XYZ file of C-alpha atoms in Angstrom:
701
model
C 32.448 -31.735 -17.008
C 33.230 -28.943 -14.383
C 33.932 -26.477 -17.024
C 30.595 -27.066 -18.702
C 28.943 -26.666 -15.169
C 30.728 -23.314 -14.600
C 29.790 -22.130 -17.941
C 26.086 -23.117 -17.066
C 26.340 -21.220 -13.729
C 27.712 -18.140 -15.500
C 24.673 -18.142 -17.766
C 22.174 -18.426 -15.061
C 23.839 -15.839 -12.959
C 21.492 -12.778 -12.614
C 23.078 -9.432 -13.497
C 20.608 -6.451 -13.299
C 22.601 -4.480 -15.767
C 22.054 -6.508 -18.402
C 18.291 -7.221 -18.012
C 16.067 -5.175 -20.420
C 13.366 -2.639 -19.396
C 10.591 -5.027 -20.980
C 11.625 -7.817 -18.600
C 11.924 -5.335 -15.703
C 8.281 -4.198 -16.411
C 7.172 -7.705 -16.421
C 8.758 -8.647 -13.387
C 7.189 -5.314 -11.567
C 3.747 -6.462 -12.795
C 4.141 -9.857 -11.340
C 5.660 -8.479 -8.058
C 2.688 -5.988 -7.946
C 0.219 -8.870 -8.534
C 1.768 -11.344 -6.116
C 1.893 -8.616 -3.330
C -1.785 -7.502 -3.889
C -3.100 -10.917 -4.340
C -0.850 -12.526 -1.797
C -1.430 -9.745 0.575
C -5.190 -10.238 0.238
C -5.008 -13.950 0.430
C -2.626 -13.955 3.417
C -4.756 -11.628 5.208
C -8.292 -13.378 4.307
C -6.610 -16.529 5.498
C -5.633 -15.188 8.559
C -8.852 -13.566 9.190
C -10.638 -16.987 8.259
C -8.573 -18.825 10.889
C -9.312 -16.282 13.488
C -13.086 -16.519 12.770
C -12.695 -20.375 12.917
C -10.718 -20.063 16.137
C -13.429 -17.812 17.525
C -16.229 -19.981 16.350
C -14.658 -22.961 17.950
C -14.315 -21.244 21.229
C -17.874 -19.725 21.097
C -19.329 -23.199 20.466
C -17.444 -24.806 23.362
C -18.295 -21.873 25.662
C -21.989 -21.952 24.685
C -22.147 -25.700 25.127
C -20.635 -25.238 28.685
C -23.077 -22.535 29.468
C -26.087 -24.590 28.260
C -24.818 -27.725 30.379
C -24.643 -25.338 33.440
C -28.143 -24.051 32.772
C -29.410 -27.662 32.684
C -27.967 -28.285 35.923
C -29.635 -25.233 37.258
C -33.062 -26.546 36.035
C -32.294 -29.961 37.651
C -31.920 -28.181 40.827
C -35.405 -26.476 40.432
C -36.832 -29.854 39.262
C -35.330 -31.447 42.443
C -37.064 -28.733 44.621
C -40.315 -29.646 42.640
C -40.012 -33.219 43.166
C -38.863 -33.024 47.092
C -42.172 -31.003 47.509
C -44.310 -33.658 45.863
C -42.629 -36.251 48.044
C -43.054 -34.394 51.315
C -46.776 -33.728 50.345
C -47.707 -37.343 49.744
C -50.174 -38.811 52.331
C -48.874 -42.285 51.818
C -45.317 -40.974 52.989
C -46.701 -39.209 55.954
C -48.910 -42.234 56.868
C -45.983 -44.706 56.686
C -43.696 -42.309 58.730
C -46.506 -41.983 61.453
C -46.896 -45.790 61.458
C -42.940 -45.782 62.044
C -42.478 -48.516 59.507
C -39.150 -48.109 58.356
C -39.209 -50.891 55.829
C -42.391 -49.618 54.224
C -40.973 -46.279 54.118
C -37.693 -47.206 52.179
C -39.832 -49.269 49.842
C -41.994 -46.156 49.015
C -38.977 -44.247 48.511
C -37.240 -46.665 46.301
C -40.284 -46.646 44.035
C -40.360 -42.842 43.873
C -36.583 -42.618 43.211
C -36.764 -44.799 40.435
C -39.648 -43.159 38.777
C -38.213 -39.571 38.975
C -34.561 -40.927 37.896
C -33.263 -39.823 41.389
C -29.989 -41.167 42.722
C -30.941 -41.378 46.292
C -33.609 -40.444 48.723
C -33.828 -40.269 52.555
C -36.580 -39.345 55.182
C -35.443 -37.914 58.563
C -37.601 -37.822 61.599
C -36.363 -35.146 63.744
C -32.654 -35.647 63.563
C -32.802 -39.225 63.238
C -32.442 -40.974 59.700
C -35.664 -43.013 59.601
C -35.396 -44.624 56.121
C -33.267 -44.121 52.624
C -33.241 -45.581 49.148
C -30.885 -45.439 46.457
C -26.910 -44.918 46.745
C -25.525 -44.863 50.148
C -24.470 -41.418 51.019
C -23.165 -39.483 54.241
C -26.610 -37.805 54.875
C -25.396 -35.869 57.591
C -23.255 -33.865 55.210
C -26.377 -33.626 52.835
C -28.346 -32.201 55.806
C -25.599 -29.875 56.396
C -25.421 -28.620 52.963
C -29.176 -28.183 52.825
C -29.079 -26.111 56.037
C -26.481 -23.860 54.576
C -27.859 -23.577 51.072
C -31.608 -23.791 51.336
C -34.078 -25.947 49.556
C -31.735 -26.549 46.615
C -28.291 -27.437 47.218
C -24.971 -28.589 45.893
C -22.638 -30.762 47.532
C -19.594 -33.081 47.407
C -20.208 -36.041 49.657
C -17.128 -37.791 51.252
C -16.251 -41.111 49.504
C -18.281 -40.260 46.507
C -16.721 -39.848 43.184
C -19.215 -37.618 41.813
C -20.840 -34.189 43.112
C -24.664 -34.060 43.727
C -27.274 -31.675 43.237
C -30.351 -32.045 45.367
C -33.304 -30.660 47.442
C -34.743 -30.909 50.671
C -38.381 -30.307 52.110
C -40.142 -30.534 55.764
C -43.220 -32.843 55.812
C -45.942 -33.369 58.301
C -47.746 -31.077 60.516
C -45.410 -28.981 62.507
C -42.559 -29.922 60.377
C -41.838 -33.066 62.174
C -39.281 -34.197 59.690
C -37.512 -33.486 56.314
C -37.182 -35.424 53.078
C -34.240 -35.012 50.973
C -33.491 -36.196 47.469
C -30.061 -35.980 45.394
C -29.013 -36.837 41.839
C -25.422 -37.546 40.987
C -23.368 -35.264 38.670
C -21.716 -38.456 37.191
C -20.727 -39.909 33.685
C -24.452 -40.967 32.748
C -25.634 -37.381 33.517
C -22.615 -36.155 31.506
C -23.777 -38.433 28.455
C -27.314 -36.913 28.762
C -25.877 -33.459 28.916
C -23.801 -34.141 25.882
C -26.702 -35.398 23.768
C -28.480 -32.231 24.547
C -25.641 -29.660 23.809
C -24.232 -31.596 20.862
C -20.785 -31.551 22.240
C -18.830 -33.659 24.316
C -19.369 -33.080 28.367
C -17.289 -34.055 31.283
C -18.368 -33.508 34.763
C -15.476 -33.350 37.271
C -15.512 -33.506 41.111
C -13.663 -30.313 42.317
C -12.066 -32.116 45.050
C -10.880 -35.005 42.662
C -9.627 -32.057 40.308
C -7.857 -30.299 43.129
C -5.852 -33.781 44.140
C -5.416 -34.900 40.713
C -1.932 -34.483 38.900
C -1.398 -31.640 36.340
C -2.417 -32.472 32.565
C -3.331 -30.406 29.546
C -6.582 -29.402 31.010
C -5.167 -28.100 34.391
C -4.628 -24.377 33.219
C -7.964 -24.266 31.630
C -10.020 -25.233 34.716
C -7.604 -22.975 36.846
C -8.600 -20.199 34.688
C -12.252 -21.039 34.862
C -12.215 -20.906 38.458
C -10.282 -17.865 38.742
C -12.585 -16.078 36.449
C -15.711 -17.499 38.221
C -17.680 -17.848 35.058
C -15.817 -19.823 32.336
C -12.647 -20.069 30.427
C -11.975 -21.292 27.029
C -8.985 -22.223 24.711
C -7.527 -24.288 22.038
C -5.406 -27.100 23.381
C -2.890 -27.430 20.571
C -1.423 -30.812 22.039
C -4.853 -32.649 21.862
C -5.919 -30.703 18.810
C -9.421 -29.638 20.310
C -11.130 -26.802 21.743
C -12.148 -26.963 25.171
C -14.089 -24.804 27.869
C -14.382 -24.808 31.703
C -17.397 -23.823 33.423
C -17.214 -23.914 37.272
C -20.331 -24.799 39.307
C -20.520 -23.273 42.545
C -22.873 -23.589 45.612
C -24.812 -20.707 46.833
C -22.473 -20.289 49.863
C -19.419 -19.761 47.259
C -17.981 -23.256 47.470
C -16.726 -24.774 44.226
C -18.399 -27.996 43.568
C -17.825 -29.132 39.887
C -16.480 -28.254 36.694
C -18.232 -28.702 33.361
C -15.617 -29.572 30.684
C -16.679 -28.925 27.168
C -14.614 -30.587 24.133
C -14.930 -29.925 20.504
C -12.314 -31.646 17.915
C -10.425 -28.785 16.137
C -10.301 -30.739 12.857
C -14.149 -29.905 12.290
C -13.420 -26.238 12.349
C -9.864 -26.288 10.522
C -11.115 -28.284 7.410
C -13.338 -25.649 6.083
C -10.929 -23.038 6.590
C -8.133 -25.008 4.732
C -10.483 -25.539 1.788
C -10.915 -21.622 1.182
C -7.412 -20.983 1.877
C -6.405 -23.619 -1.006
C -8.962 -21.706 -3.317
C -7.341 -18.470 -2.550
C -3.840 -19.796 -3.461
C -5.064 -21.146 -6.583
C -6.552 -17.818 -7.680
C -3.396 -15.978 -7.017
C -1.201 -18.312 -8.909
C -3.434 -17.949 -12.230
C -3.395 -14.199 -11.678
C 0.365 -13.945 -11.358
C 0.605 -16.145 -14.703
C -1.846 -13.794 -16.555
C 0.235 -10.774 -15.062
C 3.666 -12.357 -16.594
C 2.156 -12.627 -20.128
C 0.634 -9.204 -19.880
C 3.987 -7.693 -18.463
C 6.094 -9.226 -21.382
C 3.886 -7.589 -24.028
C 3.573 -4.229 -22.421
C 7.242 -4.073 -21.595
C 8.210 -4.758 -25.356
C 5.937 -1.952 -26.358
C 7.426 0.757 -24.060
C 10.872 -0.445 -24.004
C 11.694 -0.120 -27.815
C 11.962 3.760 -27.962
C 13.606 3.991 -24.456
C 16.302 1.475 -25.651
C 17.231 3.842 -28.473
C 17.364 6.806 -26.040
C 19.412 4.750 -23.752
C 21.963 4.117 -26.738
C 21.966 7.883 -27.792
C 22.787 8.855 -24.003
C 25.613 6.452 -23.638
C 27.103 8.187 -26.520
C 26.693 11.565 -25.039
C 28.207 10.472 -21.784
C 31.154 9.120 -23.659
C 31.800 12.720 -24.847
C 30.248 12.162 -28.389
C 28.260 15.483 -28.430
C 27.472 15.109 -32.088
C 25.166 12.280 -31.489
C 21.549 13.021 -32.390
C 18.733 11.985 -30.228
C 16.084 9.699 -32.022
C 12.388 11.014 -31.686
C 9.414 8.719 -31.376
C 7.488 6.517 -28.598
C 4.849 7.545 -26.073
C 4.241 11.120 -25.272
C 6.564 11.232 -22.272
C 9.303 9.311 -24.214
C 9.050 11.959 -27.079
C 9.413 14.770 -24.559
C 12.308 13.190 -23.034
C 14.145 12.938 -26.646
C 13.491 16.684 -27.163
C 14.698 17.610 -23.684
C 17.829 15.684 -24.242
C 18.389 17.202 -27.648
C 18.179 20.603 -25.979
C 20.558 19.372 -23.336
C 23.159 18.172 -25.818
C 23.200 21.757 -27.110
C 23.769 23.159 -23.616
C 26.326 20.755 -22.803
C 28.345 21.828 -25.856
C 28.221 25.461 -24.679
C 28.633 24.729 -21.062
C 31.808 22.393 -21.543
C 33.579 25.262 -23.222
C 32.596 27.609 -20.515
C 33.558 25.491 -17.632
C 37.167 24.776 -19.210
C 37.780 28.565 -19.514
C 36.514 28.997 -15.970
C 38.647 26.279 -14.560
C 41.701 27.742 -16.237
C 41.069 31.256 -14.529
C 40.273 29.691 -11.205
C 43.486 27.973 -11.188
C 45.358 30.946 -12.056
C 43.644 32.868 -9.185
C 44.227 30.237 -6.577
C 48.028 29.800 -7.472
C 48.535 33.733 -7.344
C 46.959 34.375 -3.842
C 49.331 34.647 -0.825
C 47.141 32.539 1.413
C 46.978 28.683 1.351
C 43.885 27.097 -0.061
C 42.724 23.592 0.093
C 39.348 21.722 -0.609
C 37.667 18.964 0.692
C 34.617 16.533 0.085
C 32.042 15.333 2.600
C 34.332 13.034 3.901
C 36.940 15.664 4.866
C 39.301 14.123 2.032
C 41.497 16.759 0.190
C 40.598 17.192 -3.429
C 42.826 20.385 -4.106
C 45.578 22.044 -2.638
C 47.347 25.081 -3.974
C 51.117 25.759 -3.814
C 50.934 28.208 -1.100
C 49.159 25.698 1.106
C 51.694 22.708 0.164
C 54.567 25.091 1.106
C 52.852 25.957 4.340
C 52.491 22.339 5.374
C 55.817 21.122 3.611
C 54.105 18.381 1.865
C 53.668 17.314 -1.908
C 50.752 18.465 -3.721
C 49.959 15.261 -5.640
C 50.657 13.173 -2.413
C 48.337 15.290 -0.202
C 45.263 14.811 -2.749
C 43.158 11.909 -1.611
C 44.414 11.830 2.026
C 42.107 12.850 5.047
C 42.908 16.594 5.954
C 43.625 15.932 9.518
C 46.374 13.572 8.566
C 47.944 16.137 6.068
C 47.618 19.235 8.406
C 48.472 17.503 11.501
C 46.951 19.803 14.147
C 48.499 19.409 17.564
C 46.434 17.550 20.182
C 44.646 19.772 22.750
C 44.182 18.085 26.199
C 45.032 14.910 24.787
C 42.532 15.027 22.022
C 42.680 15.763 18.274
C 40.671 18.850 17.287
C 39.524 17.068 14.157
C 37.526 14.836 16.479
C 35.451 17.530 18.270
C 36.471 20.917 17.092
C 36.789 21.024 13.370
C 35.921 24.238 11.521
C 34.979 22.276 8.642
C 32.068 20.503 10.365
C 31.063 23.641 12.175
C 31.087 25.662 8.784
C 28.544 22.917 7.567
C 26.172 23.841 10.317
C 26.591 27.584 10.711
C 27.471 28.593 6.957
C 31.073 29.592 7.985
C 33.659 29.180 10.651
C 37.179 29.947 11.788
C 39.535 28.473 14.066
C 43.015 28.977 15.314
C 45.187 25.765 15.127
C 48.653 24.963 15.776
C 49.926 22.390 13.029
C 52.850 20.166 13.337
C 54.634 20.243 9.945
C 57.041 17.733 8.936
C 60.096 19.890 9.493
C 59.248 19.320 13.039
C 58.288 23.196 13.901
C 54.624 23.843 15.085
C 53.012 26.510 13.149
C 50.136 28.763 14.420
C 47.550 29.185 11.724
C 44.167 30.737 11.199
C 41.843 28.481 9.128
C 38.506 29.929 7.722
C 36.183 27.507 6.375
C 32.882 28.204 4.130
C 30.035 25.829 3.571
C 29.939 23.034 1.329
C 29.045 23.808 -2.505
C 28.662 20.993 -5.086
C 30.210 18.474 -2.802
C 33.307 20.753 -2.261
C 34.242 22.783 1.140
C 36.936 25.504 0.497
C 39.308 26.324 3.429
C 41.742 29.310 3.671
C 44.818 28.765 5.775
C 47.022 31.720 6.979
C 50.301 31.377 8.789
C 50.282 33.485 11.788
C 53.185 31.941 13.855
C 55.366 35.069 14.109
C 52.351 37.340 14.554
C 51.292 34.974 17.518
C 54.756 35.337 18.955
C 54.800 38.937 18.726
C 51.051 39.143 20.349
C 52.257 36.946 23.183
C 55.366 38.815 23.951
C 53.155 42.022 23.919
C 50.492 40.577 26.245
C 53.021 39.341 28.615
C 54.850 42.809 28.873
C 51.719 44.565 29.354
C 50.379 42.215 31.905
C 53.743 42.255 34.055
C 53.827 46.027 33.868
C 50.352 46.570 35.025
C 50.899 43.849 37.604
C 54.120 45.176 38.994
C 53.290 48.790 39.025
C 49.823 48.081 40.602
C 51.338 46.722 43.863
C 53.710 49.601 44.947
C 50.976 52.293 43.685
C 48.545 50.369 45.785
C 51.037 50.358 48.908
C 51.810 54.151 48.453
C 48.105 55.068 48.334
C 47.394 53.280 51.296
C 50.108 54.978 53.287
C 49.028 58.402 51.987
C 45.455 57.733 53.157
C 46.705 56.913 56.555
C 49.150 59.694 56.676
C 46.447 62.183 55.593
C 43.778 60.900 58.137
C 46.330 60.727 60.846
C 48.318 63.936 60.019
C 47.440 65.507 63.582
C 46.628 62.606 65.730
C 49.393 59.941 64.696
C 52.536 60.117 66.858
C 55.816 61.179 64.889
C 57.194 57.635 65.046
C 54.156 56.475 63.179
C 54.386 59.320 60.594
C 57.946 58.355 60.155
C 57.107 54.939 59.476
C 54.614 55.928 56.539
C 57.109 58.137 55.111
C 59.693 55.512 55.129
C 56.927 53.262 53.514
C 56.298 55.980 50.769
C 60.077 56.296 50.251
C 60.430 52.484 49.640
C 57.456 52.372 47.258
C 59.002 55.295 45.272
C 62.395 53.495 45.044
C 60.610 50.396 43.849
C 58.781 52.181 41.283
C 61.862 54.305 40.144
C 63.634 50.838 39.916
C 60.879 49.303 37.864
C 60.820 52.297 35.415
C 64.777 52.325 35.193
C 64.776 48.495 34.342
C 61.720 49.000 31.753
C 63.479 51.734 29.984
C 66.997 49.978 30.235
C 65.402 46.865 28.619
C 63.697 48.911 25.754
C 67.112 50.385 25.074
C 68.880 47.091 24.970
C 66.170 45.579 22.802
C 66.387 48.276 20.330
C 70.227 48.227 20.249
C 70.721 51.451 21.916
C 72.667 50.340 24.789
C 76.258 51.445 24.104
C 79.319 50.525 26.252
C 82.295 52.906 26.772
C 85.381 51.115 27.580
C 87.633 53.207 30.338
C 89.473 52.238 33.195
C 87.198 51.691 36.172
C 87.885 51.007 39.739
C 85.515 48.410 41.570
C 86.063 50.455 44.776
C 84.405 53.502 43.256
C 81.528 51.666 41.700
C 80.669 50.097 45.216
C 80.889 53.392 46.911
C 78.232 54.745 44.457
C 76.322 51.724 44.849
C 75.984 51.927 48.683
C 74.929 55.560 48.189
C 72.054 54.474 45.744
C 70.740 51.357 47.631
C 71.818 52.371 51.304
C 68.339 53.645 52.123
C 66.839 50.323 50.746
C 69.114 48.276 53.122
C 68.164 50.630 56.192
C 64.456 50.006 55.414
C 65.001 46.284 55.915
C 67.479 46.535 58.750
C 70.136 44.838 56.471
C 73.942 45.274 56.785
C 76.407 45.325 53.745
C 79.898 43.945 53.973
C 82.292 44.793 51.367
C 85.464 42.776 51.109
C 88.173 43.719 48.566
C 91.766 42.992 48.184
C 94.464 45.547 48.046
C 95.384 46.795 44.893
C 92.533 45.324 43.029
C 93.277 45.803 39.081
C 90.901 48.137 37.461
C 88.396 47.089 35.025
C 87.823 47.786 31.388
C 84.356 48.834 31.118
C 81.405 51.349 31.463
C 81.294 52.653 35.174
C 77.680 53.691 34.940
C 76.626 50.527 33.257
C 78.462 48.482 35.949
C 77.040 50.466 38.667
C 73.632 49.542 37.344
C 74.775 45.917 37.558
C 75.588 46.029 41.121
C 72.591 48.087 42.076
C 70.274 45.510 40.653
C 72.236 42.401 42.084
C 72.173 44.500 45.711
C 68.327 45.163 45.264
C 67.664 41.619 44.370
C 69.875 40.379 47.241
C 67.837 42.744 49.578
C 64.739 41.532 48.225
C 65.244 37.786 48.897
C 67.470 38.157 52.142
C 65.816 37.942 55.571
C 65.336 41.443 57.209
C 68.271 42.091 59.519
C 70.712 39.907 57.686
C 74.109 40.577 56.098
C 74.646 40.942 52.472
C 78.459 40.610 51.226
C 80.282 41.762 48.309
C 83.835 40.465 47.492
C 86.247 40.256 44.526
C 89.492 38.518 43.542
C 91.675 38.059 40.444
C 91.884 35.016 38.526
C 93.556 34.104 35.285
C 93.730 37.857 34.211
C 90.229 38.580 35.060
C 88.310 39.937 38.048
C 85.973 37.790 39.800
C 83.271 39.850 42.012
C 80.446 38.225 43.787
C 77.385 39.301 45.983
C 76.173 36.912 48.748
C 73.027 36.926 50.623
C 71.180 34.737 53.160
C 68.106 33.976 50.933
C 66.748 30.843 49.924
C 68.595 30.626 46.835
C 67.917 29.528 43.208
C 66.693 26.147 42.205
C 68.917 24.265 39.952
C 66.315 23.955 37.354
C 65.863 27.984 37.267
C 69.714 28.627 37.529
C 69.703 29.803 33.794
C 65.894 30.738 33.357
C 66.231 33.859 35.764
C 68.662 35.473 33.458
C 66.079 35.573 30.642
C 63.837 38.441 29.858
C 60.695 38.426 31.988
C 62.295 35.219 33.665
C 61.633 34.580 37.307
C 62.698 31.771 39.813
C 60.269 28.874 40.293
C 60.051 29.756 43.974
C 57.549 32.057 46.015
C 58.800 35.692 46.206
C 58.742 37.244 49.642
C 57.507 40.600 48.330
C 55.701 41.674 45.189
C 57.390 40.257 42.226
C 59.312 42.523 39.646
C 59.178 42.614 35.835
C 61.646 39.837 35.507
C 64.119 42.524 33.830
C 66.676 43.053 36.609
C 68.906 39.917 35.993
C 68.400 40.023 32.240
C 69.533 43.588 32.140
C 72.662 42.649 34.402
C 73.482 39.654 31.893
C 72.873 41.946 28.888
C 75.362 44.602 30.455
C 78.108 41.838 31.508
C 77.730 40.051 28.080
C 78.578 43.511 26.402
C 81.572 43.922 28.638
C 82.888 40.309 27.538
C 82.062 38.976 30.795
C 79.974 36.062 32.401
C 77.428 35.947 35.236
C 76.249 32.815 37.139
C 74.384 31.912 40.375
C 75.235 29.190 42.808
C 74.920 27.951 46.218
C 77.868 28.436 48.442
C 79.194 25.720 51.183
C 77.921 27.910 53.921
C 74.336 27.726 52.377
C 74.176 31.304 50.993
C 73.086 32.621 47.601
C 75.896 33.616 45.479
C 75.909 35.721 42.176
C 79.353 35.805 40.496
C 80.628 38.131 37.915
C 83.638 37.580 35.777
C 84.939 40.869 34.007
C 87.935 41.356 31.860
C 90.668 43.423 33.848
C 92.408 46.695 32.225
C 95.128 45.929 29.871
C 98.087 48.026 30.722
C 100.082 49.225 27.748
């Protein structure tokens, strides 16, 4: 049973790929008809309901306006009636006779004849007689005084508001006559018959004190508008309007509530909506039948073309294209036949060009790789694979950033914000210098040039410039150091020359001597820089040769004192030399060793304070001569104890004077290494900086 249900479900499952063109055309016709007819019906029904809603609201609003107009006419009729009453001679005679019972009887007959709720006669300010409902006539008198002949009021203790009028009577207006009519349920029934809708008259004070109900919001809107408010009250399924009644003083007196059942309006709209739905259904059925017939006529030739196109797509270029069908289908068949011939020629051409392109890409020096729109690698030539140290087949299909592995810049991967591939898509081409972390662990500096995307592929050329970048960095460092270090002493010498020139005849001798000494110091500094630069060039090019001869350390130090003595005098420093007697001779080059101690003394003089003592000593240990140079300078930090002997290397601390090229100690170490010796820097127990040299002593035969 379950198996049958599963098979039935499989049969009923909709598969667009297996649905014929005829059925698609029929479905399209049905969809169009449903959309058009349904849209028109929906719009028409909506408009009908809106019109019905507007009609219902207009009817109740008009009914409220008519009821308010009737109340206005009642006020005018009351004015007419009160004047008629005031002008009656009988009333005036009875008042003159001061017979209240007779006046009250006359008033009762008049009120009954005019359908008036209550009447009253005042003589002066005193109530003489009244008829009908008992009212607080002082409030009626006040309302008449405020509003004029016609007035509206809400008497205290009365369930209904009143409309009335007052007029004076007798010669000299000795008194006043008042008549009123209640705005009660009976009057509401009269108004309902006249208007044709259900009317309620609400006392404003009663409304204000009543609890909130379904009509509260409607009446509040009417009072706020001042004219009327109308709405459909869904909970009660009716239309209602609220028309406020105000006295001439602006005081709210009553509310005219008009009602109309919504069913009377909705019934006609529902009948028309059902007619429209039936019409739409009939048209949809007719559209299905027409679509099926039309689909079969159109789909047969197209089906034959589809079968031929499938065979072409499978590579069977010998398949002929069947002609026939409508004009457009026939044109399509001829076009497909021409396309089949072109495909045969184009396939052969593409295969030849693909072979040529692969041969070219495999033969060029630079690496080449191609990516798709998602930056996934689709091709990689052997040169790029060797540069990136990856397998060609394994790299294809992976994101290019995961294969190239560019080094992060400020904690961010360049692929996310500075990719040349994305820039080339916007600008047409782009180039970027990137450092790539290869699988071997060494970072490579490369230049990646990217072209724009063509046919879904984007080609990049990658060139390895690791060695060239290192050469450029070394060149820039040398030039920057040379320009900086030569500029400082030259600027000082130029300043001294300008001062000496300006004060040649005015400066005292001691000032001129001081400027000359400054010039001498600058010249010595430049000479030392030039000598170190030339020496570093000879060492780098392998031209530094060492002569092995017997050398006395005492003689070397004498030459050193002669060379750097003036530098020590300029800084007020003192040199103390302490050598043991019968110190063995060294096996080395006297000139080069003299250069070693000159650089060490110049370095010590530079870092040691002015007026301090620099010491040179030596001793014999294990068949070698240990010589050292001490000064009172700040010393070399532990982390820089080896870096200071590298080319262009300097300590991490601040230099007391303009820095050198960072070549002096490198030259010293290079000369010592060629002598088979060693050099090291340390801090002594008495807090002095010491450079210690170990050199082989002369071997006596």
